[in-house]
Amino acid sequence: MIDRQLFLYINWPMLAVIFLLFSAGVLNLYSASAFRVGDGTALTSFYNRQIIWGGISLTAMIVVMAFDYRHLKTGSWTVYGLSLVFLVAVIFWGKSIYGAQRWLDLGFFSFQPSEVAKIGVLLMAAAFLAKIAPPLGLKDLLKTLLVALVPAFLIARQPDLGSALLLVFLVAGMVIYHGIRKNVFKGLVVTVPLLLPAGWFFLKDYQKTRLLTFLNPGQDPLGSGYHVIQSQIAIGSGGFWGKGFMEGTQSQLRFLPEKHTDFAFSVFGEEWGFFGAIILLFLFCLFLYQIFICSREAKDRFGSLLCVGVFFYFFWQILINMGMVLGLMPVVGIPLPFISYGGTSLLVNFIMIGLVLNVSMRRFMFKG
Amino acid sequence: MSLFKGNSHFHERFGPYFLLFLIVSLFCVFSIRLWYLQVYRGEYFSQKAQDNLQRRQPIYAPRGLFLDRNGELLAVNEPSYSLALIREDCPDIPSTLDQISKWTGIPSEEIHGEFQRGRSMVRSFENQIIVSNLTFDTLTRVETEAPHWPGVKVVVQPRRKYLQGEILSHVLGYVARANEEELKADPDLRLGDNVGKQGLEFTLERILRGSRGLRRMEVDASGRVLHQEVLVKPQSGQNVQLSIDLGMQSKAYELMQGRSGSVVVLEADTGQILAMVSAPGYDNNKFVFGLSHARWQELLNNPHHPLQNRSIQSTYPPGSVFKLVMAGMAHMDPDIRESDRVFCPGSFRLGNRVFRCWKGHGWVDMTKSLVESCDVYYYQLGDRLGVDRISEFAIKSGFGRLTGIDLPHERAGLIPTREWKRQRFNEGWRGGDNLNLSIGQGFTLVTPLQTARFVAALINDGHLYKPSLLLGEDQVDPLPLPWSKAARDFVYQTMIETVEGERGTARRLRKPGVVVGGKTGTAQVVRLLPEHMEDDVEAVEYWLRHHGWMAGFAHAGDQKYAIVALVEHGGSGSAAAGPVVRGMIDYIFDETQEKGQ
């Protein structure tokens, strides 16, 4: 199984960055879920659960690292196919939470098929693109995008617009990285903006409200705008040095909604200030840079594309979540990796990292 | 190992740069944004966070009380209960509003409308008053149910209560909920506040209101109060002691029962108003409580106009009362002597028009002309003096101009001039106009208060004071009555003669032990035949009857009072207004004397 040699090639800096990010996340969760007042005690178990999920995820990561990623090139069809099956299944047997049917209950364990789909799409797109020499023509481009669009459509109707968009962006990022023909690129530049207004009609009312609110947050300061306004107050009031660990008045006194999940970064920003937030931002960039390095060092096109896929997987999440929390983007329910609470999300993150480490540690293993 | 020369076999020209570009952009954009939020605007958001934590709630200041000159309470405050909504604590505003509608029985659309109107005026974590003046039933219902409806609160505010209702309605006016313009114009006002709308409540708003206090409360996001302290203590409004004597006021209102008109009693030496009644009155408490549209329409459409303050807003021809002014003027004219006589055959011919006197007086001198109120004497006087002199003199005597009383919407009345007539009718002044002016008819219009002030000036050495409703208010710079002392004395004596003399028109005012003077007046509503004027009042349709004036004074010892009554459509002044003034004199010199000594 694992060659002892391989152990030497594990990307330790990457692991160090992840450890720091994960710790920051747990610490932040501890603060966000420990209330000094009110009846919030029910939330205090979140950081415990996050640690347990951390252990599970770490194990999963090691498992993913263990076998040679090149087997995934053929296995990608299986994972992709399976995730489509799950996505269809969730339509019929899914559990409904907050009006969205996203969960599949397997009795002992329930999970979100959309998370599995992220892995499936990533593998599938990497495998698919690896076979085509860049730059892509229109036909190949559409085929690759279709890999994302089929599950994205199923996810969007759950509804989970955030995850659906993430899939599309993920593949789009990979495609751009891989290279597109100039003419095709020019064509896209013209047509995509034209398609956007059409997309408006597919949005649910609350999604339209969110977009409009983003454009004019003062319009409904107590409805959709509330999150964003309170989030900016939390972060802004942190000032340069922050209010201190567990001292955030905005978050501790529950003005901030969803502070353990999507708006976890607001808590961090309030308590650690500009100083802490910049360090966290820097860690994220370092993390992305590490993935980038891995993609550069991969031995084959498939491995490199896998890393690029993972890069975009994280990149979009960081961009969208921080953008939302900082009031630069509309509110879309996408968590911040390692910082937001969420077992499945953590598991998938670590699996993704496992993939990268897998590629990275095998960078010297075989020739050309 | 250099980044782009490494042993990767698959680097495209663009891809790697693209990823690096994304990383750098991510860092740059977000760090700039973080800097902006946390450092550049950190102070602002800190304040916002503080505001979130600390709700400020008003502590209502009780409105200043009204007392009469003897310390009798006239207007007080009583607690009233309002239903307020704190938007931030309310998870589902529409259904909460529906619930409020169920509790109060007010239609849902009205409640929603009220909410929408007010929401921009109150911050989301402050009380937005939705329904004021809860009835007891509603209050108990809300008190038991409110805990199940987060964001709903019962707020106690002081509410005005007028103890005398109709009797003082035109003096005190009323408070009612501030409307949108008032809220915009006055930053101290908050939605749901009451504000003076009429009467002294309006003019003394600043003094009466006081200033609200502020309570700071620390709350968590669900509105639970963690800690509170009083930041600013409320300052009660100042109490206001009126110059009004409640006893006189009540008596005057009583005397006017069943009539429309006005009674004004002035303390002549100070210009202080002891009684000022406009009848009919209205119940000002109803306005505080929130007048229904139907009730409002009813008040507006009432043919007797209860909302009109007849003492200062209604203008009437002064009728023969104006002869006082004419006589004073004639007395000062070096070419006219008191003893100069005019023959009154009962009418006066000017050109081809005949102007009537109410009876033939025979030979009439200046004294007799006033005592018996001979029109012909004044026709001739008017013809001789001319409009320019008359109007100037009348205006200087306080007519046709505002008295400056501390009440809103006072009207000036009218003393016509050549210029005025040209502008108003595009016509020149005619001789006939002179005659009408001279007997207080035609275009001339005065208010009861102007008349009372004028009478006061006759007996107080010629000071036209600003009539004051506030006890002890300093009277600065009264206007001088442009009369010589001799002229004042003459008119004064003649008014006494009008009461005391056998043929005087104000004989009913006679009261032993009290010096009383008076002048009757009859203000023509329409030109009627002379036989309609005296005894046959009941035979004439109400709206066609003349208004009756009685302008009088009474004094005993130091006390000098100017007392004026006007009874609308009462017929002659003597018959209609005389008894009212007489009643006041009786009250003042019998009942108050008994009380005082």
mmCIF file with all atom_site columns, N, CA and C in Angstrom, chain B residues 389-412:
data_model
loop_
_atom_site.group_PDB
_atom_site.id
_atom_site.type_symbol
_atom_site.label_atom_id
_atom_site.label_alt_id
_atom_site.label_comp_id
_atom_site.label_asym_id
_atom_site.label_entity_id
_atom_site.label_seq_id
_atom_site.pdbx_PDB_ins_code
_atom_site.Cartn_x
_atom_site.Cartn_y
_atom_site.Cartn_z
_atom_site.occupancy
_atom_site.B_iso_or_equiv
_atom_site.pdbx_formal_charge
_atom_site.auth_seq_id
_atom_site.auth_comp_id
_atom_site.auth_asym_id
_atom_site.auth_atom_id
_atom_site.pdbx_PDB_model_num
ATOM 1  N N  . ARG B 1 389 ? -60.035 110.398 8.390  1.00 0.00 ? 389 ARG B N  1
ATOM 2  C CA . ARG B 1 389 ? -59.817 110.671 9.805  1.00 0.00 ? 389 ARG B CA 1
ATOM 3  C C  . ARG B 1 389 ? -60.441 109.589 10.672 1.00 0.00 ? 389 ARG B C  1
ATOM 4  N N  . ILE B 1 390 ? -61.661 109.196 10.269 1.00 0.00 ? 390 ILE B N  1
ATOM 5  C CA . ILE B 1 390 ? -62.360 108.198 11.097 1.00 0.00 ? 390 ILE B CA 1
ATOM 6  C C  . ILE B 1 390 ? -61.583 106.886 11.147 1.00 0.00 ? 390 ILE B C  1
ATOM 7  N N  . SER B 1 391 ? -61.177 106.411 9.980  1.00 0.00 ? 391 SER B N  1
ATOM 8  C CA . SER B 1 391 ? -60.537 105.087 9.984  1.00 0.00 ? 391 SER B CA 1
ATOM 9  C C  . SER B 1 391 ? -59.195 105.138 10.700 1.00 0.00 ? 391 SER B C  1
ATOM 10 N N  . GLU B 1 392 ? -58.459 106.210 10.513 1.00 0.00 ? 392 GLU B N  1
ATOM 11 C CA . GLU B 1 392 ? -57.181 106.303 11.211 1.00 0.00 ? 392 GLU B CA 1
ATOM 12 C C  . GLU B 1 392 ? -57.389 106.271 12.722 1.00 0.00 ? 392 GLU B C  1
ATOM 13 N N  . PHE B 1 393 ? -58.393 107.039 13.149 1.00 0.00 ? 393 PHE B N  1
ATOM 14 C CA . PHE B 1 393 ? -58.678 107.132 14.580 1.00 0.00 ? 393 PHE B CA 1
ATOM 15 C C  . PHE B 1 393 ? -59.153 105.784 15.141 1.00 0.00 ? 393 PHE B C  1
ATOM 16 N N  . ALA B 1 394 ? -60.006 105.109 14.343 1.00 0.00 ? 394 ALA B N  1
ATOM 17 C CA . ALA B 1 394 ? -60.550 103.831 14.797 1.00 0.00 ? 394 ALA B CA 1
ATOM 18 C C  . ALA B 1 394 ? -59.451 102.776 14.901 1.00 0.00 ? 394 ALA B C  1
ATOM 19 N N  . ILE B 1 395 ? -58.556 102.774 13.901 1.00 0.00 ? 395 ILE B N  1
ATOM 20 C CA . ILE B 1 395 ? -57.473 101.782 13.926 1.00 0.00 ? 395 ILE B CA 1
ATOM 21 C C  . ILE B 1 395 ? -56.569 102.046 15.121 1.00 0.00 ? 395 ILE B C  1
ATOM 22 N N  . LYS B 1 396 ? -56.286 103.330 15.377 1.00 0.00 ? 396 LYS B N  1
ATOM 23 C CA . LYS B 1 396 ? -55.456 103.654 16.534 1.00 0.00 ? 396 LYS B CA 1
ATOM 24 C C  . LYS B 1 396 ? -56.159 103.335 17.846 1.00 0.00 ? 396 LYS B C  1
ATOM 25 N N  . SER B 1 397 ? -57.475 103.247 17.769 1.00 0.00 ? 397 SER B N  1
ATOM 26 C CA . SER B 1 397 ? -58.217 102.897 18.971 1.00 0.00 ? 397 SER B CA 1
ATOM 27 C C  . SER B 1 397 ? -58.292 101.382 19.150 1.00 0.00 ? 397 SER B C  1
ATOM 28 N N  . GLY B 1 398 ? -57.621 100.664 18.284 1.00 0.00 ? 398 GLY B N  1
ATOM 29 C CA . GLY B 1 398 ? -57.488 99.219  18.509 1.00 0.00 ? 398 GLY B CA 1
ATOM 30 C C  . GLY B 1 398 ? -58.375 98.360  17.643 1.00 0.00 ? 398 GLY B C  1
ATOM 31 N N  . PHE B 1 399 ? -59.123 98.986  16.719 1.00 0.00 ? 399 PHE B N  1
ATOM 32 C CA . PHE B 1 399 ? -59.981 98.167  15.866 1.00 0.00 ? 399 PHE B CA 1
ATOM 33 C C  . PHE B 1 399 ? -59.286 97.889  14.535 1.00 0.00 ? 399 PHE B C  1
ATOM 34 N N  . GLY B 1 400 ? -59.715 96.778  13.922 1.00 0.00 ? 400 GLY B N  1
ATOM 35 C CA . GLY B 1 400 ? -59.141 96.457  12.614 1.00 0.00 ? 400 GLY B CA 1
ATOM 36 C C  . GLY B 1 400 ? -57.686 96.040  12.680 1.00 0.00 ? 400 GLY B C  1
ATOM 37 N N  . ARG B 1 401 ? -57.207 95.709  13.856 1.00 0.00 ? 401 ARG B N  1
ATOM 38 C CA . ARG B 1 401 ? -55.838 95.243  13.989 1.00 0.00 ? 401 ARG B CA 1
ATOM 39 C C  . ARG B 1 401 ? -55.798 94.149  15.053 1.00 0.00 ? 401 ARG B C  1
ATOM 40 N N  . LEU B 1 402 ? -54.794 93.320  14.980 1.00 0.00 ? 402 LEU B N  1
ATOM 41 C CA . LEU B 1 402 ? -54.701 92.211  15.927 1.00 0.00 ? 402 LEU B CA 1
ATOM 42 C C  . LEU B 1 402 ? -54.382 92.749  17.316 1.00 0.00 ? 402 LEU B C  1
ATOM 43 N N  . THR B 1 403 ? -54.952 92.099  18.318 1.00 0.00 ? 403 THR B N  1
ATOM 44 C CA . THR B 1 403 ? -54.636 92.506  19.684 1.00 0.00 ? 403 THR B CA 1
ATOM 45 C C  . THR B 1 403 ? -53.341 91.863  20.145 1.00 0.00 ? 403 THR B C  1
ATOM 46 N N  . GLY B 1 404 ? -52.940 90.779  19.466 1.00 0.00 ? 404 GLY B N  1
ATOM 47 C CA . GLY B 1 404 ? -51.699 90.098  19.828 1.00 0.00 ? 404 GLY B CA 1
ATOM 48 C C  . GLY B 1 404 ? -51.882 89.097  20.946 1.00 0.00 ? 404 GLY B C  1
ATOM 49 N N  . ILE B 1 405 ? -53.102 88.704  21.207 1.00 0.00 ? 405 ILE B N  1
ATOM 50 C CA . ILE B 1 405 ? -53.351 87.703  22.243 1.00 0.00 ? 405 ILE B CA 1
ATOM 51 C C  . ILE B 1 405 ? -52.631 86.400  21.907 1.00 0.00 ? 405 ILE B C  1
ATOM 52 N N  . ASP B 1 406 ? -52.271 85.665  22.963 1.00 0.00 ? 406 ASP B N  1
ATOM 53 C CA . ASP B 1 406 ? -51.502 84.437  22.784 1.00 0.00 ? 406 ASP B CA 1
ATOM 54 C C  . ASP B 1 406 ? -52.345 83.268  22.306 1.00 0.00 ? 406 ASP B C  1
ATOM 55 N N  . LEU B 1 407 ? -53.123 83.483  21.319 1.00 0.00 ? 407 LEU B N  1
ATOM 56 C CA . LEU B 1 407 ? -53.919 82.389  20.782 1.00 0.00 ? 407 LEU B CA 1
ATOM 57 C C  . LEU B 1 407 ? -53.764 82.394  19.270 1.00 0.00 ? 407 LEU B C  1
ATOM 58 N N  . PRO B 1 408 ? -53.816 81.218  18.684 1.00 0.00 ? 408 PRO B N  1
ATOM 59 C CA . PRO B 1 408 ? -53.658 81.166  17.231 1.00 0.00 ? 408 PRO B CA 1
ATOM 60 C C  . PRO B 1 408 ? -54.905 81.648  16.495 1.00 0.00 ? 408 PRO B C  1
ATOM 61 N N  . HIS B 1 409 ? -54.717 82.037  15.273 1.00 0.00 ? 409 HIS B N  1
ATOM 62 C CA . HIS B 1 409 ? -55.806 82.339  14.335 1.00 0.00 ? 409 HIS B CA 1
ATOM 63 C C  . HIS B 1 409 ? -56.640 83.542  14.721 1.00 0.00 ? 409 HIS B C  1
ATOM 64 N N  . GLU B 1 410 ? -56.049 84.488  15.434 1.00 0.00 ? 410 GLU B N  1
ATOM 65 C CA . GLU B 1 410 ? -56.810 85.704  15.725 1.00 0.00 ? 410 GLU B CA 1
ATOM 66 C C  . GLU B 1 410 ? -57.067 86.451  14.419 1.00 0.00 ? 410 GLU B C  1
ATOM 67 N N  . ARG B 1 411 ? -58.219 87.066  14.332 1.00 0.00 ? 411 ARG B N  1
ATOM 68 C CA . ARG B 1 411 ? -58.496 87.850  13.125 1.00 0.00 ? 411 ARG B CA 1
ATOM 69 C C  . ARG B 1 411 ? -58.554 89.338  13.461 1.00 0.00 ? 411 ARG B C  1
ATOM 70 N N  . ALA B 1 412 ? -58.157 90.129  12.474 1.00 0.00 ? 412 ALA B N  1
ATOM 71 C CA . ALA B 1 412 ? -57.984 91.558  12.727 1.00 0.00 ? 412 ALA B CA 1
ATOM 72 C C  . ALA B 1 412 ? -59.284 92.340  12.586 1.00 0.00 ? 412 ALA B C  1
#
